[in-house]
Coordinates of C-alpha atoms and ligand atoms in Angstrom, one line a residue:
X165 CA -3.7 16.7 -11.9
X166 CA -0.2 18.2 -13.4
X167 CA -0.8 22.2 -14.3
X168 CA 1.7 24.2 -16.3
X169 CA 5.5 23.1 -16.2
X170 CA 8.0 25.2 -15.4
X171 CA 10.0 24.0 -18.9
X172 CA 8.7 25.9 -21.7
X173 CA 6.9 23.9 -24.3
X174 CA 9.1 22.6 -26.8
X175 CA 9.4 19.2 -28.4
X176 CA 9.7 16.1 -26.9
X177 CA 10.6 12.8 -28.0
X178 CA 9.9 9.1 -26.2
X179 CA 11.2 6.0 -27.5
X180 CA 9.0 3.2 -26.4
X181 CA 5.1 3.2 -26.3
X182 CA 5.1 0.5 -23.5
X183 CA 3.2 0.8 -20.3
X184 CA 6.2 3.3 -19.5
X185 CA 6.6 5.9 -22.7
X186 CA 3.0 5.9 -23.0
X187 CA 1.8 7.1 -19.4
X188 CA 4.4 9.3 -19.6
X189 CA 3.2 11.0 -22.9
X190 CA -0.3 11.4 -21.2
X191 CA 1.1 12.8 -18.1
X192 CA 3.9 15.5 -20.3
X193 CA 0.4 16.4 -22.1
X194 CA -1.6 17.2 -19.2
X195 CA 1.4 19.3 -17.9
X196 CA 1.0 21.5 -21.0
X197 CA 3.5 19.8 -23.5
X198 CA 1.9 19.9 -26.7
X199 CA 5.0 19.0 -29.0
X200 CA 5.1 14.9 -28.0
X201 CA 6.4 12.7 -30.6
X202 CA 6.2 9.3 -29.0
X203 CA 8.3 6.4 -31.2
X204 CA 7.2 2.8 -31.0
X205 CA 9.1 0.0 -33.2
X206 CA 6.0 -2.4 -33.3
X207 CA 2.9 -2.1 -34.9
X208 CA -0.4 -0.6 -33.5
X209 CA -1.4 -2.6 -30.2
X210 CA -4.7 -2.1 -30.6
X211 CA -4.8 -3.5 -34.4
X212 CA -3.4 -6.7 -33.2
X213 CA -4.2 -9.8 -30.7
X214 CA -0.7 -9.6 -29.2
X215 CA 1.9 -12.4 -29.5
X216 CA 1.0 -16.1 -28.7
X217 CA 2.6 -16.8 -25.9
X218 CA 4.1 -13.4 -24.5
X219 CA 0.7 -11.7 -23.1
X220 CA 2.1 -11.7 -19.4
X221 CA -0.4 -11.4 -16.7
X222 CA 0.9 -8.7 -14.3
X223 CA -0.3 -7.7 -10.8
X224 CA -0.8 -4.4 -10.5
X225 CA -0.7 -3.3 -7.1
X226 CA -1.5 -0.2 -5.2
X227 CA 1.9 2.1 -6.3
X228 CA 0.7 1.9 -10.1
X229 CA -2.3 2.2 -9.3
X230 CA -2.0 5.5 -7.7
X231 CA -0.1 6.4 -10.6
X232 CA -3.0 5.9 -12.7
X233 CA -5.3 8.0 -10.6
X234 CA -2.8 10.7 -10.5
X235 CA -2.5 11.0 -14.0
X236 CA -6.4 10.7 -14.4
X237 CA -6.8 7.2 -16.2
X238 CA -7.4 4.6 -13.9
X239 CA -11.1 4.8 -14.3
X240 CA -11.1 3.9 -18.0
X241 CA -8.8 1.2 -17.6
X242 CA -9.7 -0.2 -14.2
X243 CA -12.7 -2.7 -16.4
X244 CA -9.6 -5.2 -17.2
X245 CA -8.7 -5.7 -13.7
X246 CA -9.1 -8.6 -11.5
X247 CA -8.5 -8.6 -7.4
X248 CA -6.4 -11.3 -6.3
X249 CA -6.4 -11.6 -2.6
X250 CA -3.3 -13.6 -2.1
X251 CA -1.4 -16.7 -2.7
X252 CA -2.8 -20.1 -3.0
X253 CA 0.0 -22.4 -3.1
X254 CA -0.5 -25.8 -4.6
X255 CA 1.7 -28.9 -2.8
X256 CA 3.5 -31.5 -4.6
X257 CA 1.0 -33.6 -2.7
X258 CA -1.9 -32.2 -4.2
X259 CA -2.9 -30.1 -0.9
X260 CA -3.7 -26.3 -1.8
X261 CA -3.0 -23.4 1.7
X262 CA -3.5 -20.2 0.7
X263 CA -1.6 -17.1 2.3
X264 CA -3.6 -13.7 2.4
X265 CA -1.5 -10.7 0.5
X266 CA -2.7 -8.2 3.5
X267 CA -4.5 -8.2 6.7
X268 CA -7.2 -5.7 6.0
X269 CA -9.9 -6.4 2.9
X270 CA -8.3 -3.9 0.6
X271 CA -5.1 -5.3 0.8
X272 CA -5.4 -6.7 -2.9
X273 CA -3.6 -6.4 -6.1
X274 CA -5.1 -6.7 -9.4
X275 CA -4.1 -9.3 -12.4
X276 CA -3.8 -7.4 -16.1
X277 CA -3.3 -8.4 -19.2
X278 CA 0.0 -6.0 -20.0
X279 CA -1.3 -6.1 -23.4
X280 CA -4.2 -5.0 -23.0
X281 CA -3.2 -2.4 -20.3
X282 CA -1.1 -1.3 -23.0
X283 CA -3.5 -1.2 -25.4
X284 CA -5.7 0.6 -23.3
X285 CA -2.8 3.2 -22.4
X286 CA -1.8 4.0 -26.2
X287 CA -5.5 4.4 -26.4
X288 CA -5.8 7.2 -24.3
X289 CA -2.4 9.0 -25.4
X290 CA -3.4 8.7 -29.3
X291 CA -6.0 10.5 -28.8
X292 CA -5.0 13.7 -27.1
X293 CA -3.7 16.5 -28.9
X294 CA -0.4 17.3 -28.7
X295 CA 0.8 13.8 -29.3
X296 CA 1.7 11.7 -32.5
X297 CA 2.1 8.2 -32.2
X298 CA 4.9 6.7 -34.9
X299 CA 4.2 2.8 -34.7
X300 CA 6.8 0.6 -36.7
X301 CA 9.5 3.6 -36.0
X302 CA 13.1 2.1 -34.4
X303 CA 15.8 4.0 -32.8
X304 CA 18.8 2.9 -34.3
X305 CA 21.8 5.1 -33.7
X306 CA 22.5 7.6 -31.6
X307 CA 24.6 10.8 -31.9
X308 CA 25.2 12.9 -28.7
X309 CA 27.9 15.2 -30.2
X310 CA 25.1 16.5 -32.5
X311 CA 22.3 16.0 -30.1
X312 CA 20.4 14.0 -32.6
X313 CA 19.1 10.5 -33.0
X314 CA 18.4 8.4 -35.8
X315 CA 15.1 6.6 -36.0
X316 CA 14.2 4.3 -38.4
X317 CA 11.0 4.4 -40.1
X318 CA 10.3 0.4 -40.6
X319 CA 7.6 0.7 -43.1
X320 CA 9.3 3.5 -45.4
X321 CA 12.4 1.8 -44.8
X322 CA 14.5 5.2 -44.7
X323 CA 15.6 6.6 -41.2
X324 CA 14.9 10.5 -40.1
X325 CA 16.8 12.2 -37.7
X326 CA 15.3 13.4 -34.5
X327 CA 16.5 16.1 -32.0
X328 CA 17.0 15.1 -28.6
X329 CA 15.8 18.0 -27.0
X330 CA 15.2 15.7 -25.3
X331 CA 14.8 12.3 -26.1
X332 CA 13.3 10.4 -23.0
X333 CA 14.3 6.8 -23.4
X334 CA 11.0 4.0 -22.7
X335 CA 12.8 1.6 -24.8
X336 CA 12.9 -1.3 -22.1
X337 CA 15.1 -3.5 -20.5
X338 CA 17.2 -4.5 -23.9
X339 CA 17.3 -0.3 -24.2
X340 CA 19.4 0.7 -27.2
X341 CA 19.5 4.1 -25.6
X342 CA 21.4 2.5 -22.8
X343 CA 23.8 0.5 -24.7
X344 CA 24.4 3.5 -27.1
X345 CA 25.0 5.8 -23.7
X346 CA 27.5 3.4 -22.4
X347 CA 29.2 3.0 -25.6
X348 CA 29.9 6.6 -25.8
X349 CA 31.2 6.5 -21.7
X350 CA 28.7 8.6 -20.6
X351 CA 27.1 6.0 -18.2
X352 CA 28.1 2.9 -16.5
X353 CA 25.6 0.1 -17.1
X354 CA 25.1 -4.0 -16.2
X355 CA 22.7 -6.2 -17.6
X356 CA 22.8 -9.1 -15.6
X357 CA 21.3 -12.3 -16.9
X358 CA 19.4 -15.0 -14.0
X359 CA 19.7 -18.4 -14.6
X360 CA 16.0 -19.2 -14.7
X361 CA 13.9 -18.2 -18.2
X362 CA 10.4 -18.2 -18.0
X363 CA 7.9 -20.2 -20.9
X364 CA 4.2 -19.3 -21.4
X365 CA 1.5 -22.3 -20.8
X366 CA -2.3 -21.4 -20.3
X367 CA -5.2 -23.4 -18.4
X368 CA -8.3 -22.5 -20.6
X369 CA -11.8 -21.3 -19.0
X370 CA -13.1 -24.5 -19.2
X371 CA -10.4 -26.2 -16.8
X372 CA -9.5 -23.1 -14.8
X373 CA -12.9 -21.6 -14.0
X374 CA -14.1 -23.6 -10.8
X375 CA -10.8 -25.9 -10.0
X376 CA -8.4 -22.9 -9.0
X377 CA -9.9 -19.7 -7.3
X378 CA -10.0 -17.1 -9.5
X379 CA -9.1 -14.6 -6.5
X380 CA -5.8 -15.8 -5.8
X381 CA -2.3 -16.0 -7.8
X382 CA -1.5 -19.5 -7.9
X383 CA 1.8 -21.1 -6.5
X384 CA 3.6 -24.6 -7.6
X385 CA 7.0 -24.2 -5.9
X386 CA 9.2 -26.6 -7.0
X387 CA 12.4 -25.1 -5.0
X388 CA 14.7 -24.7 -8.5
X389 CA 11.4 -23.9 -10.4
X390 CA 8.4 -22.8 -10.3
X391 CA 4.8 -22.8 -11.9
X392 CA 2.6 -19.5 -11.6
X393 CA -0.7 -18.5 -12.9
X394 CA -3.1 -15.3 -12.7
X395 CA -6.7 -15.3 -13.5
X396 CA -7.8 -13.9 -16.8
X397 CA -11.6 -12.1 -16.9
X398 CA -13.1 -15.2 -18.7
X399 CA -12.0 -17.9 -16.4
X400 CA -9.0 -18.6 -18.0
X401 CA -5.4 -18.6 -16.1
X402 CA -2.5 -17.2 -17.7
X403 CA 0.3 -19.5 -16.5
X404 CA 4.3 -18.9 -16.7
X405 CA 6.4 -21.8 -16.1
X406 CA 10.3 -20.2 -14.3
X407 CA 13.0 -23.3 -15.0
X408 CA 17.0 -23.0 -14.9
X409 CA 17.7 -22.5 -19.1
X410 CA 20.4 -25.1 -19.0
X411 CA 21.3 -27.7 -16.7
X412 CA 19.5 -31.3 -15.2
X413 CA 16.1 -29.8 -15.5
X414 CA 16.0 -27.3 -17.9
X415 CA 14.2 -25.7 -21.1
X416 CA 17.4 -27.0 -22.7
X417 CA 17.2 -30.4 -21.3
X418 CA 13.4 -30.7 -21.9
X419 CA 13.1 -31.3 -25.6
X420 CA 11.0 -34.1 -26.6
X421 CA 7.1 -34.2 -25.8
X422 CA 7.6 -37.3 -23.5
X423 CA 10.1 -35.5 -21.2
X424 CA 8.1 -32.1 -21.4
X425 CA 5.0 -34.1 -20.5
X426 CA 6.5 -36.6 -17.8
X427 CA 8.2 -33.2 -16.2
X428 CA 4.7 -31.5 -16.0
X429 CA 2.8 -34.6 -14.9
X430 CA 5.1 -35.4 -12.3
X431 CA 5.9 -31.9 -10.6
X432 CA 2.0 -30.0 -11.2
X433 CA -0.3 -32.7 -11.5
X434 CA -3.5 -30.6 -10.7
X435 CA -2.5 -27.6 -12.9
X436 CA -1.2 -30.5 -15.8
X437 CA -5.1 -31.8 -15.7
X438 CA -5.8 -28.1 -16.1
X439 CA -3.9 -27.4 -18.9
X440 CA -4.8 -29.4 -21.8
X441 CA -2.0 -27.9 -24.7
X442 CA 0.5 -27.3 -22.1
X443 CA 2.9 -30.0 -24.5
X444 CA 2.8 -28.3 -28.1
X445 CA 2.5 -24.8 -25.9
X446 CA 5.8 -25.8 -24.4
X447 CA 7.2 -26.5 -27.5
X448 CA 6.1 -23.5 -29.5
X449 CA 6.2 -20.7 -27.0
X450 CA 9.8 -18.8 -26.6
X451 CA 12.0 -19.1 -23.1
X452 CA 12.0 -15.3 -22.1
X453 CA 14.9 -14.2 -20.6
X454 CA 15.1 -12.6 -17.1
X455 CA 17.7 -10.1 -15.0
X456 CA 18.0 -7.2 -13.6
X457 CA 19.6 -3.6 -15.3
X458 CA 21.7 -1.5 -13.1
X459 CA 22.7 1.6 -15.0
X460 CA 23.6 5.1 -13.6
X461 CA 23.6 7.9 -14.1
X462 CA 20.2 7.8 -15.9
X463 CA 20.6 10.7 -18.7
X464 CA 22.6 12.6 -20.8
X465 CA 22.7 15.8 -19.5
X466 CA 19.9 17.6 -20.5
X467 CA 19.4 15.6 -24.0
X468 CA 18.1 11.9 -23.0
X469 CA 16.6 10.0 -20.2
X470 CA 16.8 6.6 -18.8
X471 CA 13.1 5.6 -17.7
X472 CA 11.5 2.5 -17.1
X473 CA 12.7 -0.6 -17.5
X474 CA 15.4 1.1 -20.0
X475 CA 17.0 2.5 -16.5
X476 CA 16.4 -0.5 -14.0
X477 CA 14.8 -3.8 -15.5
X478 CA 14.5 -6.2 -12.5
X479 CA 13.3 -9.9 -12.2
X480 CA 9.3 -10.3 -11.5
X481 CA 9.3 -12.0 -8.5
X482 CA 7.8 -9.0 -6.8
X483 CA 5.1 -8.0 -9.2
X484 CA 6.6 -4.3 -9.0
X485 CA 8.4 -3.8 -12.6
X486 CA 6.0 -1.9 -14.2
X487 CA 4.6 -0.2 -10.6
X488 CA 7.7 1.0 -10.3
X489 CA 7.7 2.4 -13.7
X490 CA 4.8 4.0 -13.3
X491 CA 6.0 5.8 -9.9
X492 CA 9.0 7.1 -12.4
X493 CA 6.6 8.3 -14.8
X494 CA 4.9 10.5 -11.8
X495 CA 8.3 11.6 -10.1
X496 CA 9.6 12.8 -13.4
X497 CA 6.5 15.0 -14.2
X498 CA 6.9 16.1 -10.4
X499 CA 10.3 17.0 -11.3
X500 CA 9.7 18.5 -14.7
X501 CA 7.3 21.1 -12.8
X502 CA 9.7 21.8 -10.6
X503 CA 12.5 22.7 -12.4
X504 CA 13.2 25.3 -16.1
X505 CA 15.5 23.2 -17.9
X506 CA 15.1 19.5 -18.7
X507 CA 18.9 18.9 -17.5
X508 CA 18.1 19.9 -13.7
X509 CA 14.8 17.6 -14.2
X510 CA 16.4 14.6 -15.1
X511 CA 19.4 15.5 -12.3
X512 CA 16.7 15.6 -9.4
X513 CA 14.7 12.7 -10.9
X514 CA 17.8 10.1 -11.0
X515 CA 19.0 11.4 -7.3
X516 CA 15.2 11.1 -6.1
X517 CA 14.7 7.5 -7.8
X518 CA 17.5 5.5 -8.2
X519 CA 17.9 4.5 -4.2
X520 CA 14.2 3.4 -4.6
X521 CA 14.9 1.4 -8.1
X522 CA 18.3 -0.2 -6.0
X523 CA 16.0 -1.2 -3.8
X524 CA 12.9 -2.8 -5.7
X525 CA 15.2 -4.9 -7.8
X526 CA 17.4 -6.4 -4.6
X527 CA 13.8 -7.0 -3.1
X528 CA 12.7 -8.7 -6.2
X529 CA 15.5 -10.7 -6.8
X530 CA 15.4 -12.0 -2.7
X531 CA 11.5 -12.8 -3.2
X532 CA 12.6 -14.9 -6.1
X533 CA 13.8 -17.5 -3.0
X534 CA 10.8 -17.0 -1.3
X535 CA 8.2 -17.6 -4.1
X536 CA 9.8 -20.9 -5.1
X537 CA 10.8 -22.1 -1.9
X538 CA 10.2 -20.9 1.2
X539 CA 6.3 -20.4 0.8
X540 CA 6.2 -23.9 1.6
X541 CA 8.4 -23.9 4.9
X542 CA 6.2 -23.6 7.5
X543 CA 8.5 -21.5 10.0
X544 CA 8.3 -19.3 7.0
X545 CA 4.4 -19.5 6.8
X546 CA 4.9 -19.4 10.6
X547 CA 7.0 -15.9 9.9
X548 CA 4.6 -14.7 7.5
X549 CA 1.4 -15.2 10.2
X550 CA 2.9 -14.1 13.2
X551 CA 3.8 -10.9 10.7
X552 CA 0.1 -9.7 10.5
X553 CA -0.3 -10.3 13.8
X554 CA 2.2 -8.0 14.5
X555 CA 0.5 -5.5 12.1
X556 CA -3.1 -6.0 14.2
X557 CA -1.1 -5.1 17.5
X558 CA 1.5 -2.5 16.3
X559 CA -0.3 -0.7 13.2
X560 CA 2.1 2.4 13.4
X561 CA 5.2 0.5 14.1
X562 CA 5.3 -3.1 12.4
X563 CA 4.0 -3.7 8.3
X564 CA 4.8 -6.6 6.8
X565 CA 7.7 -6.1 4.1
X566 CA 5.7 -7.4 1.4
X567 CA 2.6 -4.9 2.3
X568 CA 4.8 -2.2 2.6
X569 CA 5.9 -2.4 -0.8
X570 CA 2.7 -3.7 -2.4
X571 CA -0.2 -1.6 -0.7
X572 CA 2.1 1.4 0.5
X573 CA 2.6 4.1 -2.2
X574 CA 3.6 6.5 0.4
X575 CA 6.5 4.5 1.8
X576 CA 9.2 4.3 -0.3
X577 CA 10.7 1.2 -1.5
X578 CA 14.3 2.3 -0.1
X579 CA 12.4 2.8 3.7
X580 CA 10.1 -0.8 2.8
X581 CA 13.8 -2.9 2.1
X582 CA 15.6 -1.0 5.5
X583 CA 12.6 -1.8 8.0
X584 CA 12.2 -4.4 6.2
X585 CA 15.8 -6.4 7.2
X586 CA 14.9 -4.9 10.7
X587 CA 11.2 -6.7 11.0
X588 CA 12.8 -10.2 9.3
X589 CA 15.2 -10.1 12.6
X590 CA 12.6 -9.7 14.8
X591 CA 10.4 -12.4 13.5
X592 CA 13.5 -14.4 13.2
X593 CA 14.2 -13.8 16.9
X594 CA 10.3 -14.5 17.9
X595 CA 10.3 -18.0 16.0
X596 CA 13.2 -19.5 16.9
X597 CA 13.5 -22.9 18.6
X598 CA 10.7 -24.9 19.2
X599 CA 8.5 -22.1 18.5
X600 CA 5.7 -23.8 16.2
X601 CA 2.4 -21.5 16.7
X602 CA 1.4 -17.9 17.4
X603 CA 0.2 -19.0 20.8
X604 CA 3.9 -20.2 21.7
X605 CA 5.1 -16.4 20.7
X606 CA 6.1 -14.0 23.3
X607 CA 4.0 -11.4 22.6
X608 CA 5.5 -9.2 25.5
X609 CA 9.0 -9.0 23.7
X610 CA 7.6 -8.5 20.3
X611 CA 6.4 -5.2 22.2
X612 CA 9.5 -4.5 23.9
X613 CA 11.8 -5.4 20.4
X614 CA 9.5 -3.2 18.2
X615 CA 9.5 -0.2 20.2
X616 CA 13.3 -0.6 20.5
X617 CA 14.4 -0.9 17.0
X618 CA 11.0 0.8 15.4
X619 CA 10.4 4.5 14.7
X620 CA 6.6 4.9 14.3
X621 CA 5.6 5.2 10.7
Ligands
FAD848 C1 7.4 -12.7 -16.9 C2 7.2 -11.3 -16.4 C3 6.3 -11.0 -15.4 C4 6.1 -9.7 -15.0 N1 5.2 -9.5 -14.0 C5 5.1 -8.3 -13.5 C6 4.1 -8.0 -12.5 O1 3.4 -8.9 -12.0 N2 3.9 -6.7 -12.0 C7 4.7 -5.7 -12.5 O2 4.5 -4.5 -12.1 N3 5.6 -5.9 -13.5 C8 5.8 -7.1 -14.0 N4 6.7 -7.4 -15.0 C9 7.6 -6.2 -15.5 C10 6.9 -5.4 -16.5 O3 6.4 -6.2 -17.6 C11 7.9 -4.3 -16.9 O4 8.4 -3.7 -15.8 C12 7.2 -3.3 -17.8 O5 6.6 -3.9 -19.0 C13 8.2 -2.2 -18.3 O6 7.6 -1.3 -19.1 P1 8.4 -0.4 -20.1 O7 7.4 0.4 -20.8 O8 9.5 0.4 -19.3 O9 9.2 -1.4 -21.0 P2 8.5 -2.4 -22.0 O10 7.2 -3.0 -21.5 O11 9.6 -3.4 -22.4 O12 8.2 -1.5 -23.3 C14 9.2 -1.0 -24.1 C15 8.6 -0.6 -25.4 O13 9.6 -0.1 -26.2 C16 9.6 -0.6 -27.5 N5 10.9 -0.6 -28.1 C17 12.0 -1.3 -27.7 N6 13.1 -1.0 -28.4 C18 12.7 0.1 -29.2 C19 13.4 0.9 -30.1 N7 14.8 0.7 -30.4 N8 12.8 1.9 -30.7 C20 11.4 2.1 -30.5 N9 10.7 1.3 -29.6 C21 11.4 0.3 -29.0 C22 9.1 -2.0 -27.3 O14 8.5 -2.5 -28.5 C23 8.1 -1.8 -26.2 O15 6.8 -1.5 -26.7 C24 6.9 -8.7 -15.5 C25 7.8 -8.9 -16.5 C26 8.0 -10.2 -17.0 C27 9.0 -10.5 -18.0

């Protein structure tokens, strides 16, 4: 992969060692960077078991995954991954369906542990040459009249000030970077907060291993919240419970163990047999917060970067947060190839990415609706069927949204959310009425529709 880069070899800094700053390192490296200072305020990943209750399950799905391949460390980290073949979603009346991801068998995505991903990535980047890893090192302050920025060495407790030449920003979605960049008016940025938080609960191997598949991401819409788990390598499920933060049900209304319990009983029973601590969990695990970042433009001429979730944070109700960072991490190494100074890099990068990072984060934001309430509709299950059927029959002209943007690195996310409106009309048009089964569907103006408002793929 990568080969020489057009930008001579000079230092580099990254702020964040997160899934984001540290694929990036390894990928800078292999382009023939050998100057990579890469700044992390926490402590060693792989000295530590990672924070109760914030080890996040992710699905990785097939864009990070080519990312991985491309930069040549998906073999080494592919042990930690687990397939999940679709949805099972779990009734309020104990009933389980489950909804197939993709129509073909490798239409999968694979539960992580982002710890351990990211213990696996720092890995890898520590221990090529060319790049120094500074755990427990903070940016604090930055100064773009002198092109420099001040980083704060948390153990030493003294601060050192670092070129940005450049400084390519990993720092994630609370990005100082970003807030520093808008404080000095050199970008316009949002951070806008959802209403829902998200808690941490976990079904231990015991209970999990058996009851739930361990293929499938688990579903408990509840229409204003959700349950979700993913299945861990040892039979375990990591669980994350999304709930309005204030109001009638809420984490703030949900205080003592009674209500916390009598909430859980009543609206997951099966996954509350499951989950045996999910009480004291409750009460000692943190509400995360969740939202989306819209920032632009993404750098500073040619001295610092937005990348990451420092440039577009969005809510997880796609699974493609960190896939999306990971497509970054591989445009911006295209682009630094491309181009001889880092200022026309990050130019092309922001043009070539931010319609696709627009796009991911509406997408995510409208799948938030669908994961906690219209998996359960049956026009929409009727929707989502009659969808893969239209796949079978029309392969070149008709992919599900969803499959688009999970199993289709080579369609961008900008193309998957435009034919995407145009399919969700169609099937809209084909289900309407007293249209209850594919055998009531007209298959014949599916045909004529598709080819009308289509272009092959
Ligand atoms: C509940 C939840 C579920 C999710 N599920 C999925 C999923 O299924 N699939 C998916 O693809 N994505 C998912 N995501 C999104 C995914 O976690 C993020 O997109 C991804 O972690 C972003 O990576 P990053 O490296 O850009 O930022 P981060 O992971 O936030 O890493 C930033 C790093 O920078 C460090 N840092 C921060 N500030 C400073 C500073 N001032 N100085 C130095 N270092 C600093 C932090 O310690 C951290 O290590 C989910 C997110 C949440 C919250």
């Amino acid at each position: 992969m990568s080969g020489d880069s057009a930008i001579g070899d000079g230092p580099i800094g990254i702020v964040g060692g997160g899934p984001t700053g540290a694929l990036l390192a390894i990928l800078l490296q292999a382009r023939g960077h050998s100057q990579i200072d890469l700044y992390e305020s926490r402590a060693d990943p792989r000295l530590s078991k990672g924070e109760s209750g914030r080890s996040i399950n992710l699905a990785l799905a097939d864009r990070g995954i080519h990312a991985l391949k491309t930069a040549g460390v998906f073999e080494r980290l592919g042990a930690s991954l687990l397939p999940m073949r679709g949805r099972c979603i779990h009734h309020l009346d104990g009933r389980t369906t489950f909804q197939p991801y993709g129509r073909l068998p490798n239409e999968v995505n694979y539960s992580v542990s982002r710890f351990k991903l990211n213990q696996g990535l720092i890995d890898i980047a520590a221990g090529l040459a060319g790049i120094r890893v500074h755990f427990e090192h903070r940016l604090d302050a930055v100064d773009f009249a002198q092109q420099t920025a001040s980083i704060r060495d948390l153990r030493a407790g003294r601060s050192v000030q670092v070129p940005m030449r450049p400084l390519l920003a990993a720092d994630g979605a609370g990005s100082i970077m970003r807030r520093r960049m808008r404080e000095a008016h050199i970008i316009d940025a949002q951070e806008l907060d959802l209403e829902h938080g998200y808690k941490e609960l976990s079904v231990p191997p015991a209970r999990g291993g058996g009851v739930f598949a361990g293929d499938a991401l688990h579903i408990w819409p509840r229409g204003n919240f959700m349950l979700i788990a993913l299945p861990n390598d040892d039979g375990s499920f990591t669980a994350t419970l999304f709930l309005p933060k204030r109001g009638a049900t809420s984490f703030e209304s949900l205080q003592d163990a009674h209500a916390i319990e009598t909430f859980l009983s009543r609206s997951f029973p099966d996954a509350y047999a499951a989950m045996p601590d999910c009480v004291s969990e409750f009460k000692a695990h943190p509400v995360g917060f969740l939202g989306t970042v819209s920032a632009g433009p993404w750098h500073a001429s040619g001295q610092a970067l937005l990348i990451g979730d420092a440039a577009h944070a969005m809510v997880p109700f796609h699974g493609q947060g960190m896939n999306c960072c990971f497509e970054d991490c591989i445009e911006l190494d295209r682009c630094a190839a491309r181009h001889t100074s880092w200022q026309a890099a990050f130019s092309e990068f922001d043009a070539a990415r931010k319609p696709d990072a627009d796009a991911i984060s509406a997408m995510a934001l409208e799948n938030y609706l669908e994961m906690r309430e219209h998996v359960a509709d049956p026009k929409f299950q009727l929707q989502q069927a009659l969808s893969l059927e239209l796949e079978r029959r029309f392969p070149r002209r008709f992919i599900p949204r969803y499959s688009m943007v999970m199993f289709h690195h080579e369609i961008p996310y900008r193309t998957a959310r435009q034919r995407g409106s145009t399919q969700a009309a169609i099937l809209a048009e084909l289900t309407a009425g007293t249209v209850a089964s594919l055998t009531d569907v007209d298959f014949c103006r599916a045909e004529r529709e598709i080819e009308a408002r289509l272009e092959p793929l």
